[in-house]
Amino acid sequence: MKKGEDIEFIKEGKRVDGRGFDELRDIKIEVGVLKRADGSCYLELGNNKVIAAVYGPREMHPRHAQDAKMAVVKFRYNMAPFSVDDRKRPGPDRRSVEISKVSREAVEPVIIKEYYPKTAIEVYVEILQSDAGTRTAGINAASVALADAGIPMKDLVSSVAVGKVGGEVVLDLNAVEDNYGEADMPIAMIARRNVITALQMDGRMTKEEIEKGLKLAMNACHQIYELQRTALLKRYDSSEDRAA
Amino acid sequence: MGLEIMDDVRKDYVRNMIAEGSREDGRDFREYREISVERAIIENAEGSARVKIGTTDVLVGVKLEPGEPFPDTPGEGVIITNAELVPLASPEFESGPPNENSIQLARVVDRGIRGSEAINIEKLCIEEGEKVWIVFLDIHVLDNGGNLVDAAALGAIAALQNTRLPNERYNLTGDDTLLIEDTPVAVTMVEIDGNILLDPDYIEEKAATSRLTLISNADSTVSGIQKSGSDGMKEEVILEMLEIGIEKAGEIREKFLPA
């Protein structure tokens, strides 16, 4: 966190990439991009490129981990070795294990798990290219992929990070801001109900800054929700036969 | 299996009591169980602390050894935090590689220490680019009575406060104090049927579908937040928890972490 002291994060009210404080990076969402998975979604958030696949409900293995009352949700967040500057060693590390847990808990509240006791609903997120905010991009893609798989859901989950750079609370940090900024706070929420399903923070912020960040994130999640919804509608408006 | 059914029954019991305004052990909703902190109890460790919160019992040890810095931070020491949930502490814990719960525990404690900059890592440089102190913070859970995070975080900062640099062992000279510049304190809360409860015990933790840990510092800034659990939380609830958590951390700091 120290190295950033010489970076000018804010210049004439704009950020290093020219965005305003409350501006999202460009988001592109494409639904149903994979043939074998039950549901899938490709998503770009700025330079992040992620893809999510969903399987299930299907039989839960191992059987002793089944829940007699509801489906078990599994979530695996995985970074491709080439997704970052220094090659990432393949396989789960401590960071990705924690992100998988947090992401699973971010989408679980909208899944109607009681419909499918003893089964597993599995979400696989692959980060193909990373540019800060991969977990939020992954949660956004996962939420859409779950809907694409036809999993009964109460709503969609939308996610974005806020943080503090150059003394300002800003939305959707890019890589420079994330690496050298003062704080980072990823959030996931059910936008239409203002219910927060994931919240993490590291760095240092005051209570007032956190409150301000939450407000920024809420507005952005409403925007993201609309993009997710539009992408899903677009997929199912056209009557191409995807079973082929 | 038998255990799970007992837990279900107790969860219902606890939830019913909370709905009527009381807790199983008679505590107020905003009250911690009894906390105790013992310091410097493991002579072979460079620093140590044993924290009890009710029946929860956590031992944190600090070891230091010289090692290579990361290439992008040649003048800074390294902090490595690890947590072990050994079967001794709970019938639910299994031996083997760390799972998502132990990883989350370690990473949340680590984030609090790092975010607060409690350890001045620049002072841990022995020879720039060549040799720095690596601080190993190991969290050993002895008994899981619920709310491991708060106990582990308190144990971590208490252990760091009595940590000495093992200069002699590595033929180094100089001052052996590890300068601690802040005192991050974690406060964990759960929401059960619209009530905010501080310091959930084992069964309250199970009865709650989501919880929030808030780590705050001496100047009331926040240096770590982690929500966990399979249910969402209303924004108002989180804002209220933010307020409660910072205030409670202040009380704990004053009592157990003399500067």
Short mmCIF file of C-alpha atoms in Angstrom, two decimals, chain B residues 16 22 54 59 67 73 80-81 93 100 109 115 118 127 130 134-135 144 164 169 171-172 176 187 202 225 229 231:
data_model
loop_
_atom_site.label_atom_id
_atom_site.label_comp_id
_atom_site.label_asym_id
_atom_site.label_seq_id
_atom_site.Cartn_x
_atom_site.Cartn_y
_atom_site.Cartn_z
CA ASN B 16 -37.20 -18.58 20.38
CA SER B 22 -33.08 -12.96 26.01
CA GLY B 54 -16.46 -17.52 27.28
CA LEU B 59 -3.65 -19.42 21.44
CA GLY B 67 14.22 -14.24 5.01
CA THR B 73 8.80 -4.49 -1.62
CA ILE B 80 2.34 -14.48 7.19
CA THR B 81 -0.79 -15.45 9.08
CA PHE B 93 -12.89 -29.96 12.86
CA GLU B 100 -12.23 -22.44 3.68
CA VAL B 109 -7.10 -11.49 11.10
CA GLY B 115 -4.85 -2.57 7.13
CA ALA B 118 -0.06 -2.08 13.39
CA GLU B 127 19.29 -5.41 4.62
CA GLU B 130 18.42 -9.11 0.80
CA ILE B 134 9.37 -12.61 8.27
CA VAL B 135 6.68 -12.45 10.95
CA ASN B 144 -14.40 -23.59 19.74
CA ARG B 164 10.78 -9.54 20.79
CA ARG B 169 19.61 -16.45 17.50
CA ASN B 171 23.70 -13.22 15.13
CA LEU B 172 22.14 -9.85 14.63
CA ASP B 176 14.83 -6.17 19.91
CA VAL B 187 -16.00 -7.28 16.76
CA TYR B 202 -21.28 -21.59 19.19
CA ILE B 225 -14.83 -6.00 7.20
CA GLY B 229 -23.03 -16.73 5.93
CA ASP B 231 -28.11 -14.94 3.86
#
